[in-house]
Amino acid sequence: MASHSDTLVVFFGATAGANGGKLGSDEREIILLVWQIVDLHEKKVGKLHKCFVKPDTLELTDQCKEETGLALDDIVKAEPLDKVLQQFQQSVSSEVKCLGRSTYTLCVNSPLVIRQALHPEASKKNLVLPECFFSFVDVKKEFHKCCPNAGLVQKLTLTSMLECILYHKFSCVETVNYKFDSGTCSKTEPVDSETVIRARGLPWQSSDQDIARFFKGLNIAKGGVALCLNAQGRRNGEALVRFINSEHRDLALERHKHHMGSRYIEVYKATGEEFLKIAGGTSNEVSQFLSKENQVIIRMRGLPFTATPQEVLAFLGPESPVTDGTEGLLFVKYPDGRPTGDAFVLFSCEEYAQNALKKHKQILGKRYIELFRSTAAEVQQVLNRYMSTPLISTLPPSPIMPVPVLTTPPFLPAASSTRDCVRLRGLPYTAGIEDILEFMGEHTVDIKPHGVHMVLNQQGRPSGDAFIQMKSPDKAFMVAQKCHKKTMKDRYVEVFQCSTEEMSIVLMGGTLNRSGLSPPPCKLPCLSPPTAYAAFPTPPAILSEAALYQPPLLAAPRPPQTTAHSPAHTLAYYPPQPHLYMNMNMNYTAYYPSPPVSPSAVSYFAASPAVAAAVAAQPHPAAAASPVLPQPGALVRMQGLPYNTGVKDILSFFQGYQLQPDAVLILYNFSGQCSGEALITFPSEEIARRAVAERSNNPFYGQQVHLAFCN
């Protein structure tokens, strides 16, 4: 807008708490609105209107009483905010009409009264604000542009500033977005770090629109809300939000510990790099899917792998039609085309989306389906996560596997009292390998190859601890001295020097605290689900048959260790041969995940059918010397398991069939999640046939499973 109308409405407000430069920062309600009409053409001012507002909480801070001169008695009998806003609109419209005008410009002494007080409170109370509050002029900014040499603005009154800019054309009318616009973000798009914040403590079911509503009054960039996911692909209660400029970002930081419902939300600074890592994408398929404007996105999780678009449309029903039919469906797949069980759906309006959400946990096929709101950034993030999953199909197709690949390199050496390791405690749960390397700074060069080990809890989530192997005890000592209590993402991290023995015990399920070392509950790694996978001796004959199944559902065991007197368990990790992994831009933790709940921690690695068959047929030099003999019996394949299935659950299901824990092998994919299948070795073929016949039709924790022999 190059110029302004001849009529100005000067607007002012105060809250029951902080005012002035901190107006709205303490989430207190508005208690006073003041406005006055200024006729520039006739050089006259209208009547000064002063209206008290009754807040929901009748309480005034001492600072408010001192700055405004108001007492509690002044607002007890006042009207609520919605009534006062109606009075404002009627009064202004009447006066402007008397002047023979049809438009006016809203002027404020500070944008805080509009952005930090009025819009947030109206949003929480579900009030519809008059259109005039979505565009306004900041008199201080205009005065500074008109009179750059006029001295400190804080020492000038609103009247004196208005007199100086009466005949000045307003160069910029500020606006407040009516709604948040979703969209996509390219990984190559530059993002200013001064415009990004991290919101923490969000309800897991909150959508991008809910987050935009929390920041109502501030303008978020298109597609500027990115919900963060944990390692299991579920929301972790955090989001990265990108604003249109640094001014709005700074105002967002003032909403630290404001409330969304009953939860308070923490707001911190973040970087453009962090935003792009979550929201950035390069997939043409995703860009095309999200190219339709003003669509509501719903995420479906737990779909049967055989589900077709027509079955999904029939599941949603005619009351929730999908935009453009099958074109409004996006199935999430692995790079080799296998379905993941996730899909995203577009709806043209909120009503259709609400009808779809009513299908939450209803059955499709033999599985219940989860539905919840999603965002464009989450679509990108989920696609990025699955498309970067390491696949065995990218391995060289040669049927001969070199012997060194099958050996277990000692990334975690045998127990030693040498204190050449450090323990990091108090890491942010979102911290990754890259964050730790940045935290270490110049000491990164002293880390042993593959020497960073994240510690996960029994649910497979980050525990806030990590162990790092250094090249020498002196290097470990220096790191502990230099990095102790340095900050990482607004949290200070404790760094302690420790030994390889202490590290190994913790990684295998033990504890290390001020009282000393507590060994794990068993001598093998304590996994979730708890089982001794490393000791499961699978005969070559079984492997050659099991190799017929498609990757990565097959887990081929490494040969047994031959060390006769090992002082401690050596955890098995993926070998570092570069030809094993073709996508070198993959997350570091995908190469060397840390125990527990890790395929590498259980001495198994996924294999393609050709590779597994070759491994099964290839005699291992240590096999003859191994004291472990092949198990007799029959192998049964169990399909359709819930993703949270544990070994104890399967043993309970087959109670009475003489199964031992080491006879159950749950198959995991490379993201550390249960693939929904397990291999079970029964003591004899007779027992196996009886189990298949008797248990095939029994539900497994409410879910139908399929049992079949691996002939």
XYZ file of C-alpha atoms in Angstrom:
711
model
C 0.000 0.000 0.000
C 1.670 3.206 -1.198
C -0.516 5.640 0.705
C -3.011 5.725 3.550
C -6.593 6.927 3.856
C -7.532 10.300 5.326
C -8.811 8.599 8.490
C -6.641 6.982 11.121
C -7.747 4.889 14.089
C -5.093 5.053 16.796
C -5.291 1.886 18.884
C -3.766 0.954 22.257
C -4.129 -1.935 24.720
C -2.883 -3.199 28.084
C -2.849 -6.607 29.756
C -3.181 -7.810 33.347
C 0.529 -8.573 33.429
C 3.581 -7.214 31.642
C 3.160 -4.212 29.353
C 5.430 -2.013 27.266
C 8.210 -3.959 25.551
C 7.161 -7.229 27.237
C 3.465 -6.964 26.371
C 2.019 -10.433 25.843
C 5.143 -12.317 26.936
C 3.513 -13.617 30.150
C 0.281 -14.834 28.484
C -1.883 -12.466 30.574
C -5.273 -11.357 29.239
C -6.207 -7.922 27.875
C -7.887 -5.632 30.429
C -7.916 -2.279 28.610
C -8.532 -1.090 25.026
C -8.207 2.560 23.983
C -8.844 4.090 20.546
C -9.313 7.494 18.918
C -10.206 8.696 15.413
C -7.832 11.129 13.631
C -9.179 13.053 10.608
C -6.141 14.035 8.539
C -8.171 15.994 5.995
C -9.801 18.279 8.571
C -6.880 18.008 11.049
C -9.215 16.996 13.848
C -9.274 14.255 16.441
C -12.341 12.454 17.658
C -13.456 11.329 21.076
C -11.046 9.232 23.156
C -12.652 5.857 23.865
C -11.466 3.887 26.871
C -12.999 0.474 27.578
C -12.144 -1.919 30.362
C -12.137 -5.629 29.554
C -13.067 -8.331 32.030
C -10.529 -11.219 31.895
C -11.363 -14.830 32.716
C -8.858 -14.656 35.580
C -9.574 -11.690 37.833
C -6.038 -10.909 38.913
C -3.668 -7.988 38.255
C 0.067 -8.060 38.763
C 1.789 -5.307 40.746
C 3.585 -4.241 37.569
C 0.255 -3.828 35.773
C -1.225 -1.771 38.623
C 1.826 0.481 38.650
C 1.996 1.025 34.876
C -1.734 1.405 34.145
C -3.027 2.811 37.427
C -5.891 0.312 37.320
C -7.336 -1.617 40.235
C -9.255 -4.865 40.315
C -12.509 -3.003 41.013
C -12.189 -1.236 37.635
C -12.504 -4.467 35.637
C -14.809 -6.613 37.765
C -17.957 -5.196 36.175
C -16.472 -4.738 32.700
C -17.592 -6.566 29.543
C -15.639 -9.569 28.189
C -13.324 -9.184 25.203
C -15.815 -10.227 22.524
C -18.346 -7.595 23.659
C -15.712 -4.845 23.793
C -14.531 -5.726 20.276
C -18.099 -5.426 19.006
C -18.326 -2.044 20.712
C -15.050 -0.988 19.055
C -16.259 -1.999 15.604
C -19.627 -0.262 15.969
C -18.053 2.926 17.364
C -15.377 3.201 14.670
C -17.767 2.395 11.817
C -20.236 5.018 13.058
C -17.616 7.784 13.395
C -15.989 7.035 10.057
C -19.399 7.083 8.380
C -20.179 10.474 9.959
C -16.991 11.820 8.381
C -18.214 10.648 4.990
C -15.463 8.050 4.689
C -15.605 4.320 4.042
C -12.078 3.211 4.929
C -9.581 3.865 7.672
C -6.066 2.817 8.689
C -5.361 1.218 12.045
C -2.273 2.707 13.742
C -0.484 1.341 16.793
C 2.396 2.517 18.911
C 3.775 -1.038 18.957
C 2.841 -4.206 17.024
C 2.864 -6.170 20.288
C -0.711 -5.252 21.155
C -1.885 -6.798 17.856
C 0.558 -9.691 17.387
C 1.317 -10.762 20.967
C -1.864 -9.916 22.848
C -4.990 -9.532 20.729
C -4.556 -12.332 18.160
C -3.277 -15.019 20.585
C -6.074 -14.342 23.083
C -8.751 -14.277 20.380
C -7.413 -17.580 19.035
C -7.579 -19.262 22.451
C -11.117 -17.984 23.032
C -12.233 -18.851 19.468
C -13.156 -15.246 18.708
C -13.393 -13.906 15.147
C -11.534 -10.607 14.988
C -12.712 -7.713 12.774
C -10.821 -7.519 9.487
C -9.151 -4.251 10.498
C -6.917 -6.129 12.953
C -5.249 -8.061 10.142
C -3.485 -4.976 8.734
C -2.028 -2.035 10.620
C 0.690 0.612 10.630
C 3.446 0.696 13.231
C 3.823 4.415 13.924
C 7.292 4.041 15.449
C 8.651 2.345 12.338
C 7.075 4.895 10.027
C 8.393 7.774 12.115
C 11.898 6.302 12.040
C 11.757 6.046 8.230
C 10.323 9.552 7.881
C 12.663 11.209 10.416
C 15.805 9.065 10.733
C 17.682 11.799 12.640
C 14.972 12.528 15.197
C 16.670 10.804 18.138
C 15.363 8.031 20.356
C 11.836 6.953 19.483
C 11.176 5.828 23.056
C 11.309 9.441 24.284
C 8.635 10.639 21.852
C 4.887 10.485 22.362
C 2.417 8.978 19.927
C 0.926 12.432 19.275
C 4.281 13.998 18.402
C 5.139 11.152 16.040
C 1.761 11.395 14.302
C 2.253 15.130 13.770
C 5.536 14.450 11.992
C 4.096 11.844 9.613
C 0.703 13.423 8.861
C 1.617 14.012 5.231
C 3.995 11.088 4.915
C 2.981 8.156 2.788
C 3.095 4.982 4.799
C 5.760 2.824 3.180
C 4.673 -0.449 4.746
C 1.390 -1.676 6.134
C 2.003 -4.753 8.286
C -0.287 -7.726 7.880
C -1.289 -10.762 9.920
C -1.864 -13.994 8.004
C -5.436 -15.243 8.081
C -4.271 -18.865 7.982
C -1.179 -20.985 7.614
C -0.343 -22.163 4.090
C 1.190 -25.612 3.823
C 3.768 -26.321 1.163
C 7.016 -28.056 0.308
C 10.608 -27.046 0.874
C 13.574 -28.067 -1.267
C 16.829 -29.163 0.345
C 18.617 -26.612 -1.846
C 16.437 -23.718 -0.682
C 18.338 -21.207 1.487
C 16.838 -20.870 4.964
C 17.949 -18.046 7.242
C 18.810 -19.405 10.701
C 17.513 -16.153 12.223
C 13.970 -17.125 11.220
C 13.738 -20.651 12.719
C 12.656 -21.845 16.175
C 12.215 -25.248 17.805
C 8.980 -25.873 19.726
C 9.159 -28.676 22.307
C 6.467 -30.387 24.388
C 3.755 -30.487 21.718
C 0.861 -32.933 22.046
C 1.631 -35.881 19.760
C -1.636 -35.455 17.837
C -1.051 -31.742 17.082
C -0.976 -30.734 13.409
C 0.753 -27.896 11.584
C -2.461 -25.873 11.856
C -2.477 -26.352 15.636
C 1.100 -25.078 15.819
C 0.252 -22.122 13.567
C -2.649 -21.355 15.893
C -0.268 -21.373 18.878
C 1.809 -18.721 17.074
C -1.259 -16.773 15.892
C -0.404 -13.146 15.148
C 3.022 -14.062 13.785
C 3.505 -14.874 10.125
C 4.896 -18.336 9.412
C 6.521 -18.916 6.026
C 4.666 -21.130 3.551
C 5.298 -24.751 4.527
C 7.205 -23.476 7.547
C 6.035 -26.044 10.118
C 8.014 -29.303 10.282
C 6.963 -31.907 12.852
C 9.909 -33.982 14.087
C 9.812 -37.778 14.143
C 11.706 -40.234 16.324
C 13.628 -43.292 15.158
C 10.392 -45.290 14.983
C 8.769 -42.751 12.662
C 6.463 -41.387 15.361
C 6.193 -37.764 16.422
C 8.450 -36.874 19.326
C 6.599 -33.755 20.500
C 8.899 -31.292 18.732
C 8.561 -29.117 15.658
C 10.712 -26.676 13.744
C 8.937 -23.488 12.683
C 10.182 -21.019 10.090
C 8.910 -17.422 10.164
C 8.976 -14.799 7.415
C 11.674 -12.718 9.128
C 13.806 -12.426 12.242
C 11.410 -9.958 13.901
C 8.624 -12.519 13.974
C 11.089 -15.193 15.139
C 12.110 -12.997 18.079
C 8.466 -12.456 19.012
C 7.941 -16.240 18.850
C 10.736 -16.735 21.379
C 8.763 -14.532 23.780
C 6.083 -17.239 23.832
C 8.393 -19.636 25.644
C 6.313 -21.752 28.065
C 3.005 -20.426 26.775
C 0.239 -23.023 26.782
C -1.336 -25.188 24.114
C -4.328 -26.566 25.925
C -3.060 -27.795 29.286
C 0.555 -28.245 28.113
C 3.222 -25.563 28.171
C 5.391 -25.319 25.072
C 9.096 -24.587 25.176
C 10.438 -22.374 22.391
C 14.139 -22.232 21.482
C 16.298 -20.937 18.669
C 17.111 -23.349 15.849
C 19.070 -23.230 12.595
C 18.123 -23.308 8.946
C 20.191 -26.466 8.548
C 18.066 -28.230 11.180
C 14.902 -27.121 9.403
C 16.079 -28.404 6.020
C 17.121 -31.722 7.551
C 13.509 -32.250 8.655
C 11.418 -30.463 6.025
C 13.653 -30.480 2.944
C 13.005 -32.948 0.152
C 13.916 -33.621 -3.446
C 11.342 -36.240 -4.446
C 9.369 -35.298 -7.559
C 6.636 -37.704 -6.476
C 6.181 -35.837 -3.199
C 6.255 -32.438 -4.912
C 3.574 -33.547 -7.335
C 1.468 -35.021 -4.514
C 1.685 -31.811 -2.482
C 1.240 -29.468 -5.450
C -2.519 -29.253 -4.821
C -3.256 -26.183 -2.704
C -5.443 -25.974 0.405
C -5.610 -29.701 1.053
C -5.961 -31.439 4.419
C -3.386 -34.236 4.797
C -4.141 -37.421 6.756
C -1.544 -40.090 7.477
C -2.532 -43.767 7.528
C -0.296 -46.224 9.367
C -0.422 -50.012 9.664
C -1.823 -50.778 6.209
C -1.530 -54.386 4.999
C 1.391 -54.682 2.613
C -1.011 -55.999 -0.049
C -3.469 -53.099 0.255
C -4.428 -51.511 -3.072
C -5.586 -47.918 -3.708
C -9.116 -49.173 -4.365
C -9.186 -50.979 -0.998
C -8.012 -47.818 0.785
C -10.678 -45.720 -0.956
C -13.328 -48.278 -0.010
C -12.074 -48.254 3.594
C -12.423 -44.452 3.794
C -15.921 -44.643 2.303
C -18.053 -42.209 0.281
C -18.455 -39.820 3.232
C -14.750 -38.911 3.003
C -13.908 -38.716 -0.724
C -10.206 -38.451 -1.522
C -9.072 -35.569 -3.717
C -8.762 -36.795 -7.341
C -9.352 -40.399 -6.280
C -6.230 -42.535 -6.425
C -4.171 -39.441 -7.331
C -4.784 -38.212 -3.795
C -3.107 -41.291 -2.290
C 0.632 -41.567 -1.697
C 1.901 -44.970 -0.550
C 5.251 -44.858 1.248
C 7.643 -47.468 -0.101
C 11.203 -48.625 0.285
C 13.584 -47.868 -2.600
C 13.005 -51.369 -4.016
C 9.253 -50.777 -4.204
C 8.171 -52.758 -1.140
C 5.346 -51.088 0.848
C 6.047 -49.841 4.373
C 2.440 -49.886 5.570
C 2.220 -46.067 5.574
C 0.241 -43.830 3.238
C -0.787 -40.181 2.996
C -4.229 -39.038 1.831
C -5.452 -35.653 0.588
C -8.905 -34.257 1.373
C -10.348 -31.082 -0.088
C -12.019 -29.860 3.107
C -12.019 -30.226 6.864
C -15.351 -32.081 6.896
C -14.035 -34.932 4.747
C -10.877 -35.170 6.858
C -12.938 -35.367 10.075
C -15.020 -38.186 8.585
C -11.827 -40.050 7.709
C -10.421 -39.640 11.220
C -13.501 -41.432 12.568
C -12.074 -44.572 10.934
C -9.145 -44.524 13.382
C -8.292 -48.074 14.536
C -10.927 -49.685 12.331
C -10.011 -52.914 10.541
C -8.757 -53.189 6.959
C -8.121 -56.795 6.040
C -6.883 -58.263 9.302
C -5.135 -55.146 10.640
C -6.354 -52.071 12.474
C -5.398 -48.792 10.809
C -4.217 -45.653 12.586
C -5.244 -42.295 11.123
C -4.109 -38.868 12.244
C -3.478 -35.419 10.855
C -0.245 -34.807 9.032
C 1.720 -32.029 7.365
C 3.584 -31.462 4.123
C 6.857 -31.461 6.054
C 5.992 -34.807 7.648
C 5.343 -36.272 4.200
C 8.825 -35.195 3.161
C 10.382 -36.470 6.359
C 8.758 -39.904 6.195
C 9.663 -40.312 2.525
C 13.246 -39.213 3.207
C 13.545 -41.659 6.090
C 12.363 -44.697 4.156
C 14.154 -43.803 0.941
C 17.452 -43.682 2.858
C 16.910 -47.122 4.429
C 19.843 -49.392 3.524
C 18.760 -52.181 1.246
C 20.508 -55.441 0.527
C 19.310 -55.167 -3.055
C 22.018 -52.537 -3.543
C 24.695 -55.093 -2.725
C 26.848 -56.535 -5.522
C 24.953 -59.487 -7.023
C 27.907 -61.810 -6.712
C 26.846 -65.093 -5.010
C 30.229 -65.391 -3.316
C 30.612 -63.433 -0.103
C 34.206 -62.676 0.955
C 35.118 -64.279 4.265
C 36.203 -60.985 5.937
C 32.631 -59.683 5.628
C 31.389 -62.543 7.793
C 33.842 -61.921 10.564
C 33.002 -59.677 13.491
C 35.497 -56.806 13.646
C 36.292 -55.738 17.190
C 34.777 -52.253 17.201
C 33.987 -52.969 20.810
C 37.136 -54.709 22.034
C 37.198 -57.259 24.815
C 36.870 -55.929 28.330
C 39.801 -53.807 29.366
C 40.531 -51.516 32.281
C 42.276 -49.009 29.999
C 40.391 -45.725 30.356
C 40.437 -44.755 26.689
C 36.688 -44.069 26.410
C 34.407 -41.208 27.430
C 30.772 -41.296 28.424
C 28.384 -38.478 27.425
C 25.400 -38.098 29.738
C 22.418 -35.776 29.373
C 22.304 -35.627 25.575
C 19.168 -34.175 23.984
C 16.950 -37.027 22.837
C 17.081 -35.643 19.304
C 20.888 -35.623 19.197
C 22.477 -37.689 16.444
C 25.998 -38.743 15.541
C 26.568 -35.487 13.661
C 25.576 -33.457 16.730
C 28.036 -35.399 18.892
C 30.857 -34.883 16.410
C 30.115 -31.156 16.338
C 30.019 -31.132 20.147
C 33.474 -32.791 20.267
C 34.938 -30.126 18.005
C 38.688 -30.421 17.521
C 38.780 -33.699 19.469
C 36.849 -35.464 16.708
C 40.123 -36.434 15.014
C 41.064 -38.506 18.082
C 37.978 -40.771 17.875
C 38.602 -44.360 16.797
C 36.925 -45.478 13.559
C 33.282 -46.380 14.264
C 33.877 -45.358 17.865
C 30.629 -43.480 18.580
C 27.957 -45.642 20.236
C 24.500 -44.290 21.101
C 22.827 -46.019 24.067
C 19.142 -46.853 23.613
C 16.647 -47.819 26.272
C 14.530 -50.974 26.331
C 11.979 -49.340 24.021
C 14.627 -48.616 21.423
C 14.612 -44.870 22.084
C 17.592 -42.640 22.875
C 18.504 -42.767 26.551
C 20.496 -39.527 26.540
C 23.806 -41.402 26.892
C 26.571 -42.208 24.441
C 30.034 -43.769 24.599
C 32.996 -42.701 22.493
C 36.195 -44.674 21.995
C 39.270 -42.442 21.829
C 42.687 -43.328 20.450
C 44.380 -43.241 23.870
C 43.638 -42.632 27.568
C 45.317 -39.219 27.293
C 42.940 -38.184 24.525
C 39.971 -39.388 26.580
C 41.196 -37.392 29.575
C 41.510 -34.227 27.460
C 37.981 -34.602 26.096
C 36.558 -35.089 29.594
C 38.353 -31.946 30.780
C 37.514 -29.718 27.800
C 33.944 -30.803 26.965
C 32.465 -31.426 30.417
C 29.246 -29.415 30.841
C 29.427 -27.853 27.372
C 25.993 -27.185 25.890
C 24.329 -29.074 23.062
C 20.967 -27.741 21.864
C 20.404 -25.688 25.036
C 21.340 -28.589 27.353
C 24.617 -29.051 29.150
C 26.230 -32.454 28.672
C 28.362 -34.240 31.259
C 31.500 -35.956 29.974
C 33.326 -38.623 32.018
C 36.377 -40.709 31.291
C 35.744 -44.465 31.501
C 37.150 -47.832 30.445
C 36.207 -50.214 27.656
C 34.944 -52.647 30.272
C 32.545 -50.077 31.711
C 31.340 -49.147 28.238
C 30.752 -52.778 27.219
C 28.770 -53.557 30.368
C 26.447 -50.575 29.852
C 25.946 -51.365 26.172
C 25.004 -54.922 27.108
C 22.304 -53.806 29.542
C 24.248 -53.070 32.728
C 24.376 -49.782 34.614
C 27.161 -47.398 35.531
C 26.520 -44.894 38.317
C 28.136 -43.424 41.421
C 27.706 -46.730 43.226
C 29.859 -48.453 40.628
C 29.183 -51.024 37.929
C 26.127 -53.253 37.897
C 26.375 -56.121 35.407
C 23.509 -56.899 33.019
C 20.856 -59.326 34.226
C 22.348 -62.024 32.009
C 25.739 -62.518 30.437
C 24.365 -61.739 27.008
C 23.178 -58.324 25.815
C 19.845 -57.366 27.335
C 17.773 -56.694 24.252
C 14.236 -55.555 23.679
C 12.596 -57.964 23.120
C 14.874 -59.805 25.601
C 16.491 -62.823 24.038
C 19.873 -64.327 23.405
C 19.972 -63.983 19.637
C 23.716 -64.208 19.500
C 23.616 -67.767 20.800
C 20.930 -68.978 18.384
C 22.637 -71.701 16.317
C 20.879 -71.961 12.982
C 21.882 -75.007 10.919
C 23.041 -74.426 7.351
C 20.255 -76.657 6.036
C 17.648 -74.392 7.557
C 19.311 -71.277 6.255
C 19.376 -72.498 2.702
C 15.595 -72.929 2.806
C 14.908 -69.739 4.721
C 16.964 -67.825 2.180
C 14.025 -68.145 -0.207
C 12.264 -65.294 1.593
C 12.563 -61.747 0.374
C 14.925 -59.257 2.081
C 15.077 -57.672 4.543
C 12.743 -60.132 6.268
C 15.531 -62.686 6.431
C 18.209 -62.341 9.043
C 21.205 -64.509 8.265
C 23.341 -65.360 11.312
C 27.029 -64.747 11.500
C 29.160 -67.778 12.296
C 29.612 -68.493 16.030
C 32.557 -67.036 17.890
C 35.407 -69.458 18.507
C 37.120 -67.737 21.388
C 37.317 -70.276 24.179
C 37.837 -67.943 27.134
C 36.443 -64.542 26.250
C 36.531 -62.244 29.285
C 33.406 -60.430 28.110
C 30.951 -60.426 25.274
C 32.122 -58.656 22.159
C 29.163 -57.014 20.488
C 28.907 -57.604 16.765
C 28.724 -54.594 14.471
C 28.380 -54.146 10.739
C 31.713 -54.555 8.989
C 33.232 -51.393 7.550
C 33.716 -52.688 3.997
C 32.647 -49.824 1.717
C 31.088 -52.115 -0.887
C 28.419 -53.184 1.597
C 26.680 -49.801 1.486
C 26.238 -47.898 -1.707
C 24.429 -44.821 -0.355
C 27.195 -43.013 1.480
C 24.969 -40.045 2.378
C 23.008 -42.219 4.783
C 22.643 -41.429 8.445
C 25.652 -42.758 10.381
C 23.432 -44.595 12.833
C 22.021 -46.617 9.960
C 25.456 -48.087 9.351
C 26.437 -48.767 12.949
C 23.345 -48.716 15.157
C 23.923 -49.085 18.867
C 22.492 -51.797 21.101
C 19.989 -52.690 22.344
C 17.240 -53.163 19.741
C 19.577 -53.294 16.812
C 20.077 -55.964 14.175
C 23.827 -55.489 14.556
C 23.687 -55.989 18.319
C 22.215 -59.439 17.936
C 24.951 -60.720 15.605
C 22.731 -60.786 12.545
C 22.773 -58.897 9.305
C 20.143 -58.824 6.578
C 20.965 -60.796 3.475
C 19.612 -61.127 -0.047
C 18.452 -64.590 -1.103
C 21.529 -65.194 -3.246
C 23.907 -64.005 -0.555
C 22.184 -65.974 2.215
C 22.198 -69.140 0.136
C 25.878 -68.692 -0.609
C 26.642 -68.106 3.053
C 24.684 -71.187 4.023
C 26.532 -73.356 1.542
C 29.942 -71.941 2.436
C 31.741 -73.828 5.229
C 33.239 -71.597 7.866
C 36.735 -72.411 9.103
C 35.661 -72.115 12.722
C 32.593 -74.286 12.372
C 34.435 -77.515 13.079
C 35.957 -76.137 16.229
C 32.722 -74.652 17.495
C 31.279 -76.426 20.535
C 27.733 -75.453 19.452
C 25.989 -78.203 17.465
C 23.145 -77.590 14.990
C 19.700 -77.816 16.527
C 17.420 -80.605 15.369
C 13.765 -79.877 14.820
C 11.382 -78.119 12.433
C 11.366 -74.478 11.408
C 8.051 -72.600 11.333
C 7.517 -69.144 9.910
C 5.121 -66.852 11.811
C 3.641 -63.879 9.897
C 1.373 -60.974 10.785
C 2.900 -60.138 14.173
C 2.296 -56.725 15.787
C 5.315 -54.431 15.533
C 5.835 -54.404 19.311
C 6.016 -58.183 19.608
C 8.643 -59.613 21.957
C 10.088 -63.074 22.433
C 8.169 -63.472 25.705
C 4.924 -62.842 23.812
C 5.687 -65.638 21.341
C 6.757 -68.041 24.106
C 3.500 -67.306 25.932
C 1.527 -67.923 22.719
C 3.208 -71.333 22.280
C 3.126 -72.293 25.944
C 3.274 -76.070 26.331
C 5.207 -76.727 23.115
C 8.645 -77.085 24.771
C 10.086 -73.870 23.267
C 13.195 -72.179 24.657
C 13.982 -68.455 24.236
C 16.848 -69.174 21.861
C 14.449 -71.026 19.531
C 12.630 -67.797 18.631
C 14.104 -65.384 16.086
C 12.160 -62.158 15.480
C 13.073 -60.572 12.156
C 13.844 -56.868 12.121
C 14.193 -54.377 9.310
C 17.102 -51.942 9.130
C 15.224 -49.225 11.001
C 15.264 -51.517 14.049
C 11.544 -52.285 13.915
C 9.933 -55.705 13.956
C 9.107 -56.741 10.394
C 6.010 -58.613 11.556
C 7.606 -62.031 11.104
C 9.507 -64.565 13.185
C 11.249 -67.902 12.676
C 10.600 -70.544 15.353
C 12.525 -73.805 15.755
C 10.447 -76.528 17.437
C 12.146 -79.534 19.142
C 10.642 -81.974 16.643
C 8.547 -82.051 13.507
C 5.679 -83.680 15.391
C 5.508 -80.839 17.938
C 5.749 -78.281 15.140
C 2.844 -79.830 13.213
C 0.737 -79.962 16.366
C 1.530 -76.294 17.104
C 0.642 -75.185 13.570
C -2.616 -77.153 13.624
C -3.707 -75.999 17.070
C -2.548 -72.375 17.071
C -3.183 -71.248 13.478
C -6.711 -69.995 14.167
C -5.953 -68.462 17.569
C -5.605 -64.650 17.672
C -2.237 -63.270 18.745
C -3.070 -60.331 21.047
C -6.160 -59.589 18.992
C -4.419 -60.013 15.641
C -4.629 -62.977 13.263
C -1.248 -64.565 12.504
C -0.224 -67.077 9.853
C 1.901 -70.161 10.591
C 3.664 -72.121 7.864
C 6.447 -74.680 7.628
C 9.762 -73.694 6.057
C 10.059 -76.861 3.987
